[in-house]
Tab-separated table of C-alpha atoms in Angstrom:
chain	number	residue	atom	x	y	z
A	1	UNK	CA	-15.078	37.015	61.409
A	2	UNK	CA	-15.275	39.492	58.455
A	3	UNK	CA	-11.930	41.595	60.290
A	4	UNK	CA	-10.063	37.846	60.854
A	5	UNK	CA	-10.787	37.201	56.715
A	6	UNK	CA	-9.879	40.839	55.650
A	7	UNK	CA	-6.371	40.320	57.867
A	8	UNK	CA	-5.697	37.639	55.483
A	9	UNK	CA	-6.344	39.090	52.173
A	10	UNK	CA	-9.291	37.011	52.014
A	11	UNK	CA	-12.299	39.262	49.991
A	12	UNK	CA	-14.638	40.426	52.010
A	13	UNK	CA	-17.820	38.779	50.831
A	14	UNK	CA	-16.857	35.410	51.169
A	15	UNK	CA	-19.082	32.650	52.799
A	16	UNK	CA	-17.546	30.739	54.887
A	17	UNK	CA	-18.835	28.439	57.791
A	18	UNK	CA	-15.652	26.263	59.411
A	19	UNK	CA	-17.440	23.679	60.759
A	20	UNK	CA	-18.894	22.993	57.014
A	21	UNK	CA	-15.665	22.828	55.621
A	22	UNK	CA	-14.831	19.667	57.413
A	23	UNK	CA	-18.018	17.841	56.265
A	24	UNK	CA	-17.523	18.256	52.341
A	25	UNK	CA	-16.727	14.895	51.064
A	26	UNK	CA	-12.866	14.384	50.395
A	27	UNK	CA	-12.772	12.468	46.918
A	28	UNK	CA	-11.528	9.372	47.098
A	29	UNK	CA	-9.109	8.026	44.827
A	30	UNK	CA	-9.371	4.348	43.271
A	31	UNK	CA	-7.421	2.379	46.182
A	32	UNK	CA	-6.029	-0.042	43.710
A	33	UNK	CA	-4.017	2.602	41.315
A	34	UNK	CA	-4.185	6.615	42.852
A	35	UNK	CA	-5.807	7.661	40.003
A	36	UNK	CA	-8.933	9.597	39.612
A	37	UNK	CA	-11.754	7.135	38.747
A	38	UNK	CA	-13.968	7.614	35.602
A	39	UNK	CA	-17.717	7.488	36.870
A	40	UNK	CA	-18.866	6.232	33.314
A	41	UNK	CA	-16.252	2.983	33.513
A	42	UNK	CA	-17.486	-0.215	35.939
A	43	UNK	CA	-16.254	-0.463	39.227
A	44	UNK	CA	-15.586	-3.751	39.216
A	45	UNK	CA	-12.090	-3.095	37.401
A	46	UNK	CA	-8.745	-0.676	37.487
A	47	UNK	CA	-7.789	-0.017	34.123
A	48	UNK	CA	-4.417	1.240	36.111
A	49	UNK	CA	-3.924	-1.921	37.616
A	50	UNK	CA	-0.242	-2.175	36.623
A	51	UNK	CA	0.211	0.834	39.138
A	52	UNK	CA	0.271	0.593	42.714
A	53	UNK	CA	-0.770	2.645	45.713
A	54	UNK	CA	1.892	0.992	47.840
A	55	UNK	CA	5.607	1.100	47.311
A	56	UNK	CA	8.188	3.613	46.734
A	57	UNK	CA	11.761	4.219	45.079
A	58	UNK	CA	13.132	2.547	48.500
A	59	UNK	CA	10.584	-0.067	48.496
A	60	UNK	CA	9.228	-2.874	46.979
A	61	UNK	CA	6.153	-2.320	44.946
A	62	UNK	CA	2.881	-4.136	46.192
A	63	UNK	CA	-0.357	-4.557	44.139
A	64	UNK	CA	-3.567	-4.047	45.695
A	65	UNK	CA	-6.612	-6.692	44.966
A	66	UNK	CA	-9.051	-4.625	43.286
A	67	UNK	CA	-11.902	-4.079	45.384
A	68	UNK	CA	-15.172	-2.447	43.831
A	69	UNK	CA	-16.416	0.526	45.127
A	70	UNK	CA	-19.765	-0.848	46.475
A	71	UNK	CA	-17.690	-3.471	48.511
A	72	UNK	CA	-15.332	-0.845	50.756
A	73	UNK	CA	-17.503	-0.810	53.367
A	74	UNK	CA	-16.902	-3.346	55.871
A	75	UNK	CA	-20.334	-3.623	56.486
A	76	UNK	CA	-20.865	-5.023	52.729
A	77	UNK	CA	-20.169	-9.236	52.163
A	78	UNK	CA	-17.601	-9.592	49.701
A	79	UNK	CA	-14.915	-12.272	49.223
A	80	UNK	CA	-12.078	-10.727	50.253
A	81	UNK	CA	-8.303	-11.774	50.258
A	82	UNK	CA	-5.956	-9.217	51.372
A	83	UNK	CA	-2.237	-8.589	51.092
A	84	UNK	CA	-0.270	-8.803	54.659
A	85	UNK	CA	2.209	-5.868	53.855
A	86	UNK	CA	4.836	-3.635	56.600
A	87	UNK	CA	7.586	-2.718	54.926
A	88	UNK	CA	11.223	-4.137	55.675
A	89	UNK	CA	12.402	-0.745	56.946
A	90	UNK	CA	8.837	-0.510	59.065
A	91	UNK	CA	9.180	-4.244	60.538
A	92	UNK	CA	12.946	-3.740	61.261
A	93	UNK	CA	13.181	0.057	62.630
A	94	UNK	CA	14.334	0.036	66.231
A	95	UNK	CA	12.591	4.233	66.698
A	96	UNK	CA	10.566	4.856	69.795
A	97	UNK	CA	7.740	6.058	67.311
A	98	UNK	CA	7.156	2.320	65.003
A	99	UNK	CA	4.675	0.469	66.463
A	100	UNK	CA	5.638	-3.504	67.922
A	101	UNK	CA	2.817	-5.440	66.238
A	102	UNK	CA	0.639	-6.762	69.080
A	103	UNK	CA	-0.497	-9.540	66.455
A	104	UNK	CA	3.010	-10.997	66.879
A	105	UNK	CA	3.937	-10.422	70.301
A	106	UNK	CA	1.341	-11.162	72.993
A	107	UNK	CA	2.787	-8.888	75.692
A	108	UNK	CA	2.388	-6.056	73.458
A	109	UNK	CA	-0.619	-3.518	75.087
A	110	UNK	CA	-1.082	-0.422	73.171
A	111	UNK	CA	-3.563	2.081	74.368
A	112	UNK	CA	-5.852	2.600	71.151
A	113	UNK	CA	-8.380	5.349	71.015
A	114	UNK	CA	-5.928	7.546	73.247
A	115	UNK	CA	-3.227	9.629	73.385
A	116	UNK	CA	-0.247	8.227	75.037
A	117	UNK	CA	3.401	9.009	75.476
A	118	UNK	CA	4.451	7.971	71.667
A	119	UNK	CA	1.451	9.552	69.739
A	120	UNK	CA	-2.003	10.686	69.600
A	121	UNK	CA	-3.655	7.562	68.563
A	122	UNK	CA	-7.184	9.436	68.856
A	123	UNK	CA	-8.910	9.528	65.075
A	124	UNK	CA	-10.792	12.656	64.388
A	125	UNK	CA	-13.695	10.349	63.433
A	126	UNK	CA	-14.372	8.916	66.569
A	127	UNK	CA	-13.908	5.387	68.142
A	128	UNK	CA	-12.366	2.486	66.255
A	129	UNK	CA	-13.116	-0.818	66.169
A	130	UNK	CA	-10.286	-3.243	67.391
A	131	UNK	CA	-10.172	-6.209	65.173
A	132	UNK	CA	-7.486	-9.120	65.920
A	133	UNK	CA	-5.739	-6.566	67.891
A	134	UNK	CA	-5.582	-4.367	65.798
A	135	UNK	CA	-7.832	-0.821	64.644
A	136	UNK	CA	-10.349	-1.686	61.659
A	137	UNK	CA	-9.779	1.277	59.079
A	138	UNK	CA	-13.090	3.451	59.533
A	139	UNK	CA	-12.882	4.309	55.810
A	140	UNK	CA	-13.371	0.907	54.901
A	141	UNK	CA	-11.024	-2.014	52.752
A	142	UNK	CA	-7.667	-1.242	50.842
A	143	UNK	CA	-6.710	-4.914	49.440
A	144	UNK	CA	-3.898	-4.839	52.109
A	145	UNK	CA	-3.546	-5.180	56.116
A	146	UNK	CA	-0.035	-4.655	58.027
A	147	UNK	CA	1.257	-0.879	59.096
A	148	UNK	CA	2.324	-0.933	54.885
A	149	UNK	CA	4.822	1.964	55.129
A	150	UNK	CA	3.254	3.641	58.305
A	151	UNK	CA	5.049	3.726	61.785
A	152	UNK	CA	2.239	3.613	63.978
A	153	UNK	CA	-1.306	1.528	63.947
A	154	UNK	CA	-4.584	3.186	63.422
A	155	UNK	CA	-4.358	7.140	62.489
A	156	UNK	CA	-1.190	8.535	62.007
A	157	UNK	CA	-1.147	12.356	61.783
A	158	UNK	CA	0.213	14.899	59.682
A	159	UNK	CA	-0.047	18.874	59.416
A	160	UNK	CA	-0.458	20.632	55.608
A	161	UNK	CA	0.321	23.988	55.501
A	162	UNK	CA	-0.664	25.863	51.880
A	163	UNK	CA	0.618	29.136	51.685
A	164	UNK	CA	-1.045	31.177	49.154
A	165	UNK	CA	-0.708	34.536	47.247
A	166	UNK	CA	-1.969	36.267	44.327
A	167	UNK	CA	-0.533	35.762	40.717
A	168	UNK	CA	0.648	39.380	40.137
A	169	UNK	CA	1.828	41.158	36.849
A	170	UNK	CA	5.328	43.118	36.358
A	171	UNK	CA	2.790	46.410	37.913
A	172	UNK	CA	2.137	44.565	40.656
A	173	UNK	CA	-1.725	43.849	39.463
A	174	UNK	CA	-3.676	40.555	40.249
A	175	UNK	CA	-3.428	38.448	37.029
A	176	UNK	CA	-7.342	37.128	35.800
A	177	UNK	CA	-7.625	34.179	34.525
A	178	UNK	CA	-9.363	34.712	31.230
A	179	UNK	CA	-11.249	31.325	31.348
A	180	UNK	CA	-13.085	31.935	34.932
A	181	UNK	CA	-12.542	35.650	35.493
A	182	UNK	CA	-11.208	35.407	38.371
A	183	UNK	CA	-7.845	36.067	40.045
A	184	UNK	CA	-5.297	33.439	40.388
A	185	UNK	CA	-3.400	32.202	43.169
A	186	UNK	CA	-0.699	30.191	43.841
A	187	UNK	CA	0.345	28.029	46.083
A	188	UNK	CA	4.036	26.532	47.645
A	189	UNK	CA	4.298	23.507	46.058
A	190	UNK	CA	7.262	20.707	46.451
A	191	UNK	CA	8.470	17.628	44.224
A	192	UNK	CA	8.717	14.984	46.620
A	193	UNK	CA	11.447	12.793	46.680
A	194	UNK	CA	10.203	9.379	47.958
A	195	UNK	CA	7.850	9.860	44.863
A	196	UNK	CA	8.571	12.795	42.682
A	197	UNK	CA	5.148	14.049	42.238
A	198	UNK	CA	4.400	17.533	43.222
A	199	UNK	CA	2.544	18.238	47.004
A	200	UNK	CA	1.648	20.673	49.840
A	201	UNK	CA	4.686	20.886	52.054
A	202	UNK	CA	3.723	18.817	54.928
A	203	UNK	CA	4.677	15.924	57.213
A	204	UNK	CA	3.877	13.847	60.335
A	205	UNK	CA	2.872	15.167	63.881
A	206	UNK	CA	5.908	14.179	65.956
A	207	UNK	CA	5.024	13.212	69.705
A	208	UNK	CA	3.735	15.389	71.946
A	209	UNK	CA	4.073	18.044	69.373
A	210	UNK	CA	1.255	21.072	68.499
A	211	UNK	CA	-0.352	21.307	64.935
A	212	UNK	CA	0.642	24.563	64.423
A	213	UNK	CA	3.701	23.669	65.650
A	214	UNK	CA	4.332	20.566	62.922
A	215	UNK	CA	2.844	23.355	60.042
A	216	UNK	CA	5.676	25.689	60.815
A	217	UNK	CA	8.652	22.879	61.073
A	218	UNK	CA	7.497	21.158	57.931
A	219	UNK	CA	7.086	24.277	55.973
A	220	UNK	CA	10.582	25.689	56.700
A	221	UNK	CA	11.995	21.942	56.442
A	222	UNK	CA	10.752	21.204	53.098
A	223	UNK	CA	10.735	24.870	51.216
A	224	UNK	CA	13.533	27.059	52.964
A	225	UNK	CA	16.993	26.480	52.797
A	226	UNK	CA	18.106	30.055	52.686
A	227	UNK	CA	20.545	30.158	50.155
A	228	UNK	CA	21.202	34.270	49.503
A	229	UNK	CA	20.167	35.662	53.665
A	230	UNK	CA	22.283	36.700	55.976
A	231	UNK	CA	21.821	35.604	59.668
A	232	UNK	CA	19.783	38.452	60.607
A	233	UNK	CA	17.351	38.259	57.606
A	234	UNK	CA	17.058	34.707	58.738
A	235	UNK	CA	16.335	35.728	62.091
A	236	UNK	CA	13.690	38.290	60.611
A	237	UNK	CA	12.114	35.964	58.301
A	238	UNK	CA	11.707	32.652	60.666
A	239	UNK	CA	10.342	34.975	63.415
A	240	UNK	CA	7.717	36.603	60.815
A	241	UNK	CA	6.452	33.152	59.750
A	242	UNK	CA	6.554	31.737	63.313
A	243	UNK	CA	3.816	34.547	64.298
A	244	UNK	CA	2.141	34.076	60.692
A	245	UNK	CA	2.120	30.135	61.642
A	246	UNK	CA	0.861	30.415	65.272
A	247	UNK	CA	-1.394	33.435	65.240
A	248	UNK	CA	-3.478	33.085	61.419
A	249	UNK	CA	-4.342	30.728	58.664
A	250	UNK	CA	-7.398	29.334	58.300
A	251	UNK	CA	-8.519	25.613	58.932
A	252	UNK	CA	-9.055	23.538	55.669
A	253	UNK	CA	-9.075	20.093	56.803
A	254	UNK	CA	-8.959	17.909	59.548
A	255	UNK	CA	-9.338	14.230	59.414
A	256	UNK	CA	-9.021	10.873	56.748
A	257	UNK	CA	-7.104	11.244	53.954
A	258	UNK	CA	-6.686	9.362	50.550
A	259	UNK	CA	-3.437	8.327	50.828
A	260	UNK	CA	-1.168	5.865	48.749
A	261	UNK	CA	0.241	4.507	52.776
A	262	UNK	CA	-3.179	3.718	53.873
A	263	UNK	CA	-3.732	0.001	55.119
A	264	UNK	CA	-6.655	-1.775	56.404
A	265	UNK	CA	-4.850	-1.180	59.945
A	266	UNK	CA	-3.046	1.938	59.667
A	267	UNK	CA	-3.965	5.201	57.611
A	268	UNK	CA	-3.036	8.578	57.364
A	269	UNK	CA	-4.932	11.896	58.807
A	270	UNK	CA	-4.183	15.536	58.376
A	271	UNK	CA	-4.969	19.244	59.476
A	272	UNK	CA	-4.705	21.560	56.141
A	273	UNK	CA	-4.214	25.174	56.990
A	274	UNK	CA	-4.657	28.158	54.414
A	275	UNK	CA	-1.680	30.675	55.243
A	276	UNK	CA	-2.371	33.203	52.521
A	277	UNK	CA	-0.577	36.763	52.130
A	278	UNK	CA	-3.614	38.291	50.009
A	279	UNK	CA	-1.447	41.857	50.163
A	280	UNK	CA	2.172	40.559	49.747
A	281	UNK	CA	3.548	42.037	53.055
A	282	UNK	CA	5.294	38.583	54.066
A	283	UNK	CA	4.657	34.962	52.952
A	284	UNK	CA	4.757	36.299	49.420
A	285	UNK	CA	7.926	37.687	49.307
A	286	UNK	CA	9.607	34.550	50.520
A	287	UNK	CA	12.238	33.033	47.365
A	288	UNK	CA	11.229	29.196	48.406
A	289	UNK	CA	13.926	26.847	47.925
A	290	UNK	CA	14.107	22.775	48.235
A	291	UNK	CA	14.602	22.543	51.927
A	292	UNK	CA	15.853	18.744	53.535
A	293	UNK	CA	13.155	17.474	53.048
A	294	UNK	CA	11.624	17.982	49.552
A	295	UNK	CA	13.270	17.654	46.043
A	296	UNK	CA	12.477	21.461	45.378
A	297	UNK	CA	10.089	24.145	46.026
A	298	UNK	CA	8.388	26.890	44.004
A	299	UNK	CA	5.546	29.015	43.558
A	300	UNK	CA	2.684	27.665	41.226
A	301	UNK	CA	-0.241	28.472	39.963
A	302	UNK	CA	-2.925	26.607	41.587
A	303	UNK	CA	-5.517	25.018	39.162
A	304	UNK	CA	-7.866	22.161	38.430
A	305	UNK	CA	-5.207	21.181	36.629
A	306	UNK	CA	-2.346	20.418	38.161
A	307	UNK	CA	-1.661	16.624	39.646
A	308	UNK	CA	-0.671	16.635	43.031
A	309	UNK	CA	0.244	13.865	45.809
A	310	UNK	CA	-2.623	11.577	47.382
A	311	UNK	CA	-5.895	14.336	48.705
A	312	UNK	CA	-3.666	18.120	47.956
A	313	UNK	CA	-6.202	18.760	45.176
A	314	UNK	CA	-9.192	18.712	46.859
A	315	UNK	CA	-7.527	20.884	49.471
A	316	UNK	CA	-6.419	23.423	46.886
A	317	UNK	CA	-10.076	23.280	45.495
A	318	UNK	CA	-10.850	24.299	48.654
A	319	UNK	CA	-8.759	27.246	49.166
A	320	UNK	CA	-9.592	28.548	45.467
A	321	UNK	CA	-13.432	28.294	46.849
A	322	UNK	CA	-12.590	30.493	49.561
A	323	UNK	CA	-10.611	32.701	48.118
A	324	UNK	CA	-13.340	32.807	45.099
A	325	UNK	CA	-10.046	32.169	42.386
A	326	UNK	CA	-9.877	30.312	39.590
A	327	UNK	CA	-9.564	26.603	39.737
């Protein structure tokens, strides 16, 4: 283990135990709003109620019911009412991989719990419950029901990648942070265009399709465009972060995420990977540009800071843990 972390820049040192990473609590987000709840305030109220956790710039926007913390569980009473919501461009799309809703149409029989021939419809936190016809979110209520802006019921899966390297000065020196004392990193970041906040490159499993497979295709989608290469430096570079992509990183994440899409019948899951170049042979040296998919891309630092899309904080506060950098 301590040759796989050194490979990777990662200081030797360094406690890490993968199958602990996965059971550290993701924070949730307040369901009603996105934003990051005060502790001290009651949980009976959203003072960001005017926001919403549904909608984009394509979309109509679509306020939750509040719903207090003690009362997501389903296995709490509480008087709830919520909003039936699949967006237009959801109910109308005619794609192999958007979901018929069986609530609708009686002859409808989707295999849930497995992996079929349109996705993997397996959650990585086990079995399910089928309610109406439809899966129960595991995580609990959201205030609305509906596939919201999700193709598929139940889990719908997407890959992160977070490539990493070390904040360096003009000397090529690790920059510290002179707060923590400690080096800092940074990350690829993107603005994303269906909401213009800033993210993890990333984006959803397609069928049949490998994790590492979806990190490498969203990465080069959303942050390479290649602008100033040639066709062979093209060639060099894709094949270099192909073998990067299939052969190292490190597993972050796997499983629910708080997500502004997330439904009472459909929600998202990921797998976050840690691709960092602690030596800059490779992934550092790339000059990221807005690929197809993303508004832009650039290096930045990665702190406590900085707000990101839906869960990418906590998954960036748990790369800086690894990496023992500055948060």
């Amino acid at each position: 283990m301590g040759q796989f972390l050194s490979r990777f820049g990662i200081r030797l040192g360094t406690r890490i135990n993968e199958h602990e990473i996965n059971r550290i609590p993701i924070h949730h987000k307040c369901r009603n709003c996105g934003q990051g709840c005060d502790p001290t305030k009651s949980t009976n109220t959203c003072v960001n109620a005017k926001f919403t956790r549904t909608g984009t710039k394509d979309q109509v926007s679509i306020i939750r019911p509040i719903i207090p913390n003690d009362k997501v569980r389903w296995s709490t009473s509480f008087d709830y009412h919520p909003i039936e919501f699949t967006s237009e461009k959801i109910r109308t799309s005619t794609k192999e991989y958007v979901d018929r809703d069986p609530r609708q149409d009686p002859n409808v029989q989707i295999p849930w719990n497995l992996d079929d021939r349109l996705c993997d419809r397996r959650s990585y936190h086990g079995t399910y419950k089928i309610i109406g016809r439809v899966p129960q979110n595991p995580c609990g209520r959201t205030g609305i029901t509906g596939r919201g802006h999700l193709g598929h019921f139940g889990p719908n899966h997407a890959a992160d990648p977070i490539v990493t390297r070390w904040k360096r000065d003009e000397n090529g020196q690790e920059i510290i942070h002179p707060s923590t004392r400690k080096p800092i990193l940074q990350f690829v970041a993107i603005r994303r265009k269906d909401t213009n906040e800033l993210a993890i490159p990333g984006g959803m499993v397609d069928k049949k399709e490998k994790v590492t497979d979806t990190l490498q295709r969203e990465f080069q989608e959303e942050t390479l465009n290649f602008p100033d290469l040639d066709e062979r430096s093209k060639h060099n570079l894709l094949a270099t972060i192909k073998d990067i992509f299939e052969n190292g990183g490190i597993r972050i994440y796997c499983g629910y995420v708080d997500d502004p899409r997330n439904t009472d019948n459909s929600w998202m899951e990921t797998t976050a990977y840690n691709f960092h170049d602690g030596k800059n042979e490779h992934l550092a040296k790339i000059n990221v540009h807005g690929g197809s998919d993303a508004l832009c891309a650039f290096w930045h630092d990665l702190s406590g800071e900085v707000s990101l899309f839906a869960s990418h904080s906590e998954f960036l506060q748990r790369v800086a843990d690894i990496h023992r950098a500055h948060w």
